[in-house]
mmCIF file with all atom_site columns, C-alpha atoms in Angstrom:
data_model
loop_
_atom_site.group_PDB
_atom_site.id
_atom_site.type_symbol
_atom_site.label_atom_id
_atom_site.label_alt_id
_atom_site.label_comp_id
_atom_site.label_asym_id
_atom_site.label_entity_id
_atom_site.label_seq_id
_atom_site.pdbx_PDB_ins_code
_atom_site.Cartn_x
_atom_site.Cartn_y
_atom_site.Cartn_z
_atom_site.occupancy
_atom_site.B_iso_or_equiv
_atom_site.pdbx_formal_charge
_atom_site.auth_seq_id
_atom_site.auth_comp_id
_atom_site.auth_asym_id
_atom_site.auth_atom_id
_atom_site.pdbx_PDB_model_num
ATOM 1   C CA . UNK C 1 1   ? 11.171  -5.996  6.814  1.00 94.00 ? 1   UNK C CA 1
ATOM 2   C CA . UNK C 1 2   ? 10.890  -3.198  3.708  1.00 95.00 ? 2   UNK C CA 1
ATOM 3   C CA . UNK C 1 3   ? 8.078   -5.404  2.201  1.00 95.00 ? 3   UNK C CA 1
ATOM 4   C CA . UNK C 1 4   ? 6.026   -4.836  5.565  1.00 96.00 ? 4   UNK C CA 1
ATOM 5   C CA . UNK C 1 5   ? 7.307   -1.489  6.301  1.00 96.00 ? 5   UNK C CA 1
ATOM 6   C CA . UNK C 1 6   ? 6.296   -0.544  2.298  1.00 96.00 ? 6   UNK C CA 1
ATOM 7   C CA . UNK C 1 7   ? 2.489   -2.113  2.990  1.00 97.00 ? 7   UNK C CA 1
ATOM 8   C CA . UNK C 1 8   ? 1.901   -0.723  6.601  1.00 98.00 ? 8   UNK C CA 1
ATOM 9   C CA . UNK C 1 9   ? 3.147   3.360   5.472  1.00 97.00 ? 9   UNK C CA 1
ATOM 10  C CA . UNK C 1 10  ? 1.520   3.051   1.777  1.00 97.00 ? 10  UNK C CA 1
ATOM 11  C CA . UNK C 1 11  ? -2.020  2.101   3.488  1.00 98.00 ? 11  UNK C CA 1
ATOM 12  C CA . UNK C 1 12  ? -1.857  4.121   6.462  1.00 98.00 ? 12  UNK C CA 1
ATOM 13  C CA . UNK C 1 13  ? -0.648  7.065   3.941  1.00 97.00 ? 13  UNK C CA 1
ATOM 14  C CA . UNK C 1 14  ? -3.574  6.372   1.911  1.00 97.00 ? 14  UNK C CA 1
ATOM 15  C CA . UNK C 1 15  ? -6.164  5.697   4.837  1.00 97.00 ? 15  UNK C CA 1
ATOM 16  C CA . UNK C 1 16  ? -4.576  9.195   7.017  1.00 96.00 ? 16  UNK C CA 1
ATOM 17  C CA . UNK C 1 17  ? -3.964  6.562   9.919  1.00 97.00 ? 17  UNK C CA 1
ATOM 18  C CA . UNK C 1 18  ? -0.540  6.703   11.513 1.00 96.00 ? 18  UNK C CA 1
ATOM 19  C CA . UNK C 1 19  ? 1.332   3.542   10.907 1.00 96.00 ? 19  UNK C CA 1
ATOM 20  C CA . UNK C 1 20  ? 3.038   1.650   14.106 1.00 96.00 ? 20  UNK C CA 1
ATOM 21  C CA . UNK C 1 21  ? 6.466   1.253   14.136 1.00 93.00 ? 21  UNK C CA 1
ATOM 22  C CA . UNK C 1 22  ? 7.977   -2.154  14.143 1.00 94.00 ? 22  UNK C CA 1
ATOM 23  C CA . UNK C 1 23  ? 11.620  -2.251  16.130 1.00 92.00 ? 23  UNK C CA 1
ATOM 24  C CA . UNK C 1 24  ? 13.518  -4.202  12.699 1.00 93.00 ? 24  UNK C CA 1
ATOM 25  C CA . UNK C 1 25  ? 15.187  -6.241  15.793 1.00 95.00 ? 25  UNK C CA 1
ATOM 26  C CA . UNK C 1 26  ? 13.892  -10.001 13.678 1.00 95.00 ? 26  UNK C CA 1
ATOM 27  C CA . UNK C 1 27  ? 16.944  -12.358 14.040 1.00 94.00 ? 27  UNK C CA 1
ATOM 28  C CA . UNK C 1 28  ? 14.801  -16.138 12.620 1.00 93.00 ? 28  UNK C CA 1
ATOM 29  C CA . UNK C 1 29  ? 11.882  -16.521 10.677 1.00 88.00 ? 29  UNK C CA 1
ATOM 30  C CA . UNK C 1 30  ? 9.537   -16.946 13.490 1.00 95.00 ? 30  UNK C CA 1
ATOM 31  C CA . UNK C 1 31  ? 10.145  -13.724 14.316 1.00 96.00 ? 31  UNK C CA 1
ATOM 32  C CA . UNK C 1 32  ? 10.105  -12.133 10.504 1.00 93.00 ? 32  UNK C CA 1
ATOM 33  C CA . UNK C 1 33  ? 6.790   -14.039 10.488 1.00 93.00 ? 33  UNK C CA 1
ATOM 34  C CA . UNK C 1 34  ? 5.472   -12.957 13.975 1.00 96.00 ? 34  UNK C CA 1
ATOM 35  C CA . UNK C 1 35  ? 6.097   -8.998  12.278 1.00 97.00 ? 35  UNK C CA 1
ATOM 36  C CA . UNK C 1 36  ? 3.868   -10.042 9.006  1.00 95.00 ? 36  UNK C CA 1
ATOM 37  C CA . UNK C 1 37  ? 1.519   -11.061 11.377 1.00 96.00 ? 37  UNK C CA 1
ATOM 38  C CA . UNK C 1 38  ? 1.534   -7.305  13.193 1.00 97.00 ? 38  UNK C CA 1
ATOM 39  C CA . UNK C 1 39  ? 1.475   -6.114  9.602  1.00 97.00 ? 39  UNK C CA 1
ATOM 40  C CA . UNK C 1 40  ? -1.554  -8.119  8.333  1.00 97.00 ? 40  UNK C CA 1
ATOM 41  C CA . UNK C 1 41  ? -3.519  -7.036  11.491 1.00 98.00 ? 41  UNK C CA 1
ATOM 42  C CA . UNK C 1 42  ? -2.638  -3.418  11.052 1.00 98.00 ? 42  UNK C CA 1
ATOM 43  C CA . UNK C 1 43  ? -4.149  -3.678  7.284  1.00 98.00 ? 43  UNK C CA 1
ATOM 44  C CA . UNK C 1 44  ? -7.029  -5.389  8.703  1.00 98.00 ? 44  UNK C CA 1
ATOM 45  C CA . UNK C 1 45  ? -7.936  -2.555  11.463 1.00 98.00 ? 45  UNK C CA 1
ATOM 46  C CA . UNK C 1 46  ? -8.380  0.192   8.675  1.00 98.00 ? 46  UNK C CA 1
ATOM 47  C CA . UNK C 1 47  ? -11.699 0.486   7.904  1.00 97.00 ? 47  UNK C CA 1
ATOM 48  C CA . UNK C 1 48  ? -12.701 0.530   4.217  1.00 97.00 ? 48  UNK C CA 1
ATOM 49  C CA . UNK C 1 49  ? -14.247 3.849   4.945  1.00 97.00 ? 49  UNK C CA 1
ATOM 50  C CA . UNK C 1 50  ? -10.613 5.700   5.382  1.00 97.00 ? 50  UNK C CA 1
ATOM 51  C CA . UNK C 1 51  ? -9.530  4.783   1.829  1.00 97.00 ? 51  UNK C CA 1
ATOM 52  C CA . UNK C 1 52  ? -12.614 6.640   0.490  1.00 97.00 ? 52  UNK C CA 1
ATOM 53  C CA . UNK C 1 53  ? -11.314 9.880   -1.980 1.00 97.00 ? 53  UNK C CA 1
ATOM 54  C CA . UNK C 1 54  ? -7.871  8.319   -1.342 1.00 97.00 ? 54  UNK C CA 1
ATOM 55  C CA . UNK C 1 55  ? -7.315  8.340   -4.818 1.00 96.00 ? 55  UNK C CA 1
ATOM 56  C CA . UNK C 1 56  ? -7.384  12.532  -5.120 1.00 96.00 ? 56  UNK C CA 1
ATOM 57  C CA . UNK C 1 57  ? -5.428  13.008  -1.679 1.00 95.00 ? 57  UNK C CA 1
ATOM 58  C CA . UNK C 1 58  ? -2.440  14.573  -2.111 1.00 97.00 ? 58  UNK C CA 1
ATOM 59  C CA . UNK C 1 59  ? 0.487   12.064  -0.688 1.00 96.00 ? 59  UNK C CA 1
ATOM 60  C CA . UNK C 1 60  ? 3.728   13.497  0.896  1.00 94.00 ? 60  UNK C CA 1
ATOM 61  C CA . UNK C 1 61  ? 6.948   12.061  2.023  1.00 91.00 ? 61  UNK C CA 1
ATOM 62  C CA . UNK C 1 62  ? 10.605  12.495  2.019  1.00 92.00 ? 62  UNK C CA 1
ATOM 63  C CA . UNK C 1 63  ? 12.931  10.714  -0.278 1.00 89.00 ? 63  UNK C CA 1
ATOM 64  C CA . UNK C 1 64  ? 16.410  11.436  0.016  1.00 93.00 ? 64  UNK C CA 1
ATOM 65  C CA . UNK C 1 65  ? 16.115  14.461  1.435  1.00 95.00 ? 65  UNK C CA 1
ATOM 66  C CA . UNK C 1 66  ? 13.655  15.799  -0.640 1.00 96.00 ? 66  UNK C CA 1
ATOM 67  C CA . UNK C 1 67  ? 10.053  16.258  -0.473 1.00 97.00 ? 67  UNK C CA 1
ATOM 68  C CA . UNK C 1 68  ? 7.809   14.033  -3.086 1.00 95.00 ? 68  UNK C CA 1
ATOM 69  C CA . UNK C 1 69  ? 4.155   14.990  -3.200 1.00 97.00 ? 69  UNK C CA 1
ATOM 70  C CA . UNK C 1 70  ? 1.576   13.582  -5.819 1.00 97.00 ? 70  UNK C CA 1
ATOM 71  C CA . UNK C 1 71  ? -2.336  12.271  -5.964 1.00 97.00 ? 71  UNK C CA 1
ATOM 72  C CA . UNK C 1 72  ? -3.070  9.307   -3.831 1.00 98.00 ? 72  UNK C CA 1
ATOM 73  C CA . UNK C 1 73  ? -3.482  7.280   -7.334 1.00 98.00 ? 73  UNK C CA 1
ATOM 74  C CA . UNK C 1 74  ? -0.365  8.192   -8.236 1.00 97.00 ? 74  UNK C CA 1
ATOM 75  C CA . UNK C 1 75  ? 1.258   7.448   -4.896 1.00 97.00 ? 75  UNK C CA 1
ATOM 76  C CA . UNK C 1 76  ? -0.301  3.599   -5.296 1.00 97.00 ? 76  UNK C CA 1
ATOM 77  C CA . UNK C 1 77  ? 0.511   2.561   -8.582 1.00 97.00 ? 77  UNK C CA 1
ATOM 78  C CA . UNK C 1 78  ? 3.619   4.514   -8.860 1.00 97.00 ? 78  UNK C CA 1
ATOM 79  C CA . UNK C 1 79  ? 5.204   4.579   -5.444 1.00 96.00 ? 79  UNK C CA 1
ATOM 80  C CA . UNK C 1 80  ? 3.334   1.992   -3.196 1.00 96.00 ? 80  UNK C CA 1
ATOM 81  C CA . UNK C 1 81  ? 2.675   -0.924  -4.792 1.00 97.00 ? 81  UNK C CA 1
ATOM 82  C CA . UNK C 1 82  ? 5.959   -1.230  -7.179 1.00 97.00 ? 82  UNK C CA 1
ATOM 83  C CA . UNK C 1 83  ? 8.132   -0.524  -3.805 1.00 96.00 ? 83  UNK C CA 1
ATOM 84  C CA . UNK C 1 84  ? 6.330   -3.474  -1.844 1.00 96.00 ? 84  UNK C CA 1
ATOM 85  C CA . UNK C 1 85  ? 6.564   -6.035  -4.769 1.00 96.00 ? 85  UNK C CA 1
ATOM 86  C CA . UNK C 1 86  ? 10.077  -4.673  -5.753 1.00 97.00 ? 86  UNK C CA 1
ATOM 87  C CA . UNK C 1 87  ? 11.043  -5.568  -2.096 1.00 96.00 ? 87  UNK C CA 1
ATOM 88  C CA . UNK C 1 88  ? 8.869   -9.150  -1.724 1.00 94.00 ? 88  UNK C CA 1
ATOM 89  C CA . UNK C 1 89  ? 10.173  -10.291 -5.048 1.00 95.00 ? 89  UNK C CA 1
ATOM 90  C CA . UNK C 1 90  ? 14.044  -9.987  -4.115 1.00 96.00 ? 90  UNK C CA 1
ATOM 91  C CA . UNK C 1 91  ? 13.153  -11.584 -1.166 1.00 93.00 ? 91  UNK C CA 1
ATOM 92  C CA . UNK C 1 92  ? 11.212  -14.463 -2.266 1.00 93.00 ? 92  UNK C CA 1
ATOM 93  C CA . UNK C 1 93  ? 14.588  -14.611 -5.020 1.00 95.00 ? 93  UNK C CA 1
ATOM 94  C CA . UNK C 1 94  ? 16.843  -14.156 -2.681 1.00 95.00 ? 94  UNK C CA 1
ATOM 95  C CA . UNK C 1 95  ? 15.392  -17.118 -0.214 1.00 93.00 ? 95  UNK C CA 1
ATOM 96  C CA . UNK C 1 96  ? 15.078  -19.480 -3.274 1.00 94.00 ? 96  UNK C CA 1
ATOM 97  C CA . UNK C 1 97  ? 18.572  -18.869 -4.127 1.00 96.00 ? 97  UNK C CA 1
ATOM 98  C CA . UNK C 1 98  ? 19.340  -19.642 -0.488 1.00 95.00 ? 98  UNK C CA 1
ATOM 99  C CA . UNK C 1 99  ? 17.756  -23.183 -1.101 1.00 95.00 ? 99  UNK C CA 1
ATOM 100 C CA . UNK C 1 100 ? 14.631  -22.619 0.625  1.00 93.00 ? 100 UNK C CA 1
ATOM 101 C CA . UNK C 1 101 ? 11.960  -24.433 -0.656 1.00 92.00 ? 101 UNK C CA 1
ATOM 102 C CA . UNK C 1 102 ? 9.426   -22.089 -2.262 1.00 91.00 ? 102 UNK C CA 1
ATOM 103 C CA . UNK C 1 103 ? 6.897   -22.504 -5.351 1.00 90.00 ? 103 UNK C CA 1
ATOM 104 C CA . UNK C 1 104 ? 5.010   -19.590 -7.260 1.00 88.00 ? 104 UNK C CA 1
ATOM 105 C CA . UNK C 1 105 ? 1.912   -20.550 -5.464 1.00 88.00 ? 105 UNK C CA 1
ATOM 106 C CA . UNK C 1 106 ? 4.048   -19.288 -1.730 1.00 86.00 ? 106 UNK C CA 1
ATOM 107 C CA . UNK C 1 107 ? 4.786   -15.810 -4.036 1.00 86.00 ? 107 UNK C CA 1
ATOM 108 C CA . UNK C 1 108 ? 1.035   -15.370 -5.078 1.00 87.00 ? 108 UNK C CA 1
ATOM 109 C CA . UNK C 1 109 ? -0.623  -16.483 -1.512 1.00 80.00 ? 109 UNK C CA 1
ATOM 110 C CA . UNK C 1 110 ? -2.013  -19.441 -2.825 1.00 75.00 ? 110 UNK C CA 1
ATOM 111 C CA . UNK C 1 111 ? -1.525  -23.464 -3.007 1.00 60.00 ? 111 UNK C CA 1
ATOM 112 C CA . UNK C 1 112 ? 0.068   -24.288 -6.311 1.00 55.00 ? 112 UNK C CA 1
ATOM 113 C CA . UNK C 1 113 ? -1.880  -26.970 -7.868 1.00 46.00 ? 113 UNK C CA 1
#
């Protein structure tokens, strides 16, 4: 759920789109898969175009009560991106752990040769 919620804000942040809000109500993994799904398509409805001078946006948002504002570069590599693979990696560890059968190539989106 974080790992979608952490893609779907940190694009629509970047892109000044307003991300949808997804109900965290998944009980199986049809239904955590069904949400990546609504994720995926929400990444693939924002046009290239929005991202454009993304980089030199100023980003806002609250963390703990206070307010966090830096460049939209910044915001990526610092805040975005670490806080989706941060929450996809303890997943992924957490479901292998759990016995589910899952190779490198499931982590990286590919077949594993």
């Amino acid at each position: 759920r974080i790992a979608t919620d952490a893609a779907v804000d940190g694009a629509a942040r970047l892109a000044l789109a307003e991300a949808p809000a997804f109900a965290d109500d998944e009980r199986d993994f049809a239904a955590l898969i069904a949400r990546v799904g609504r994720a995926v398509a929400f990444l693939e409805s924002l046009e290239p175009a929005r991202f454009e001078g993304a980089e030199a946006r100023t980003v806002s948002w609250t963390s703990r009560g206070t307010t966090v504002s830096v460049d939209g570069r910044a915001y990526l590599l610092n805040h975005a991106m670490p806080k989706f693979y941060f929450h996809l990696t303890t997943a992924y560890a957490i479901l292998r752990h759990e016995g589910v059968a899952l190779k490198k190539g499931d982590f990286m989106g590919k077949a594993e040769a």
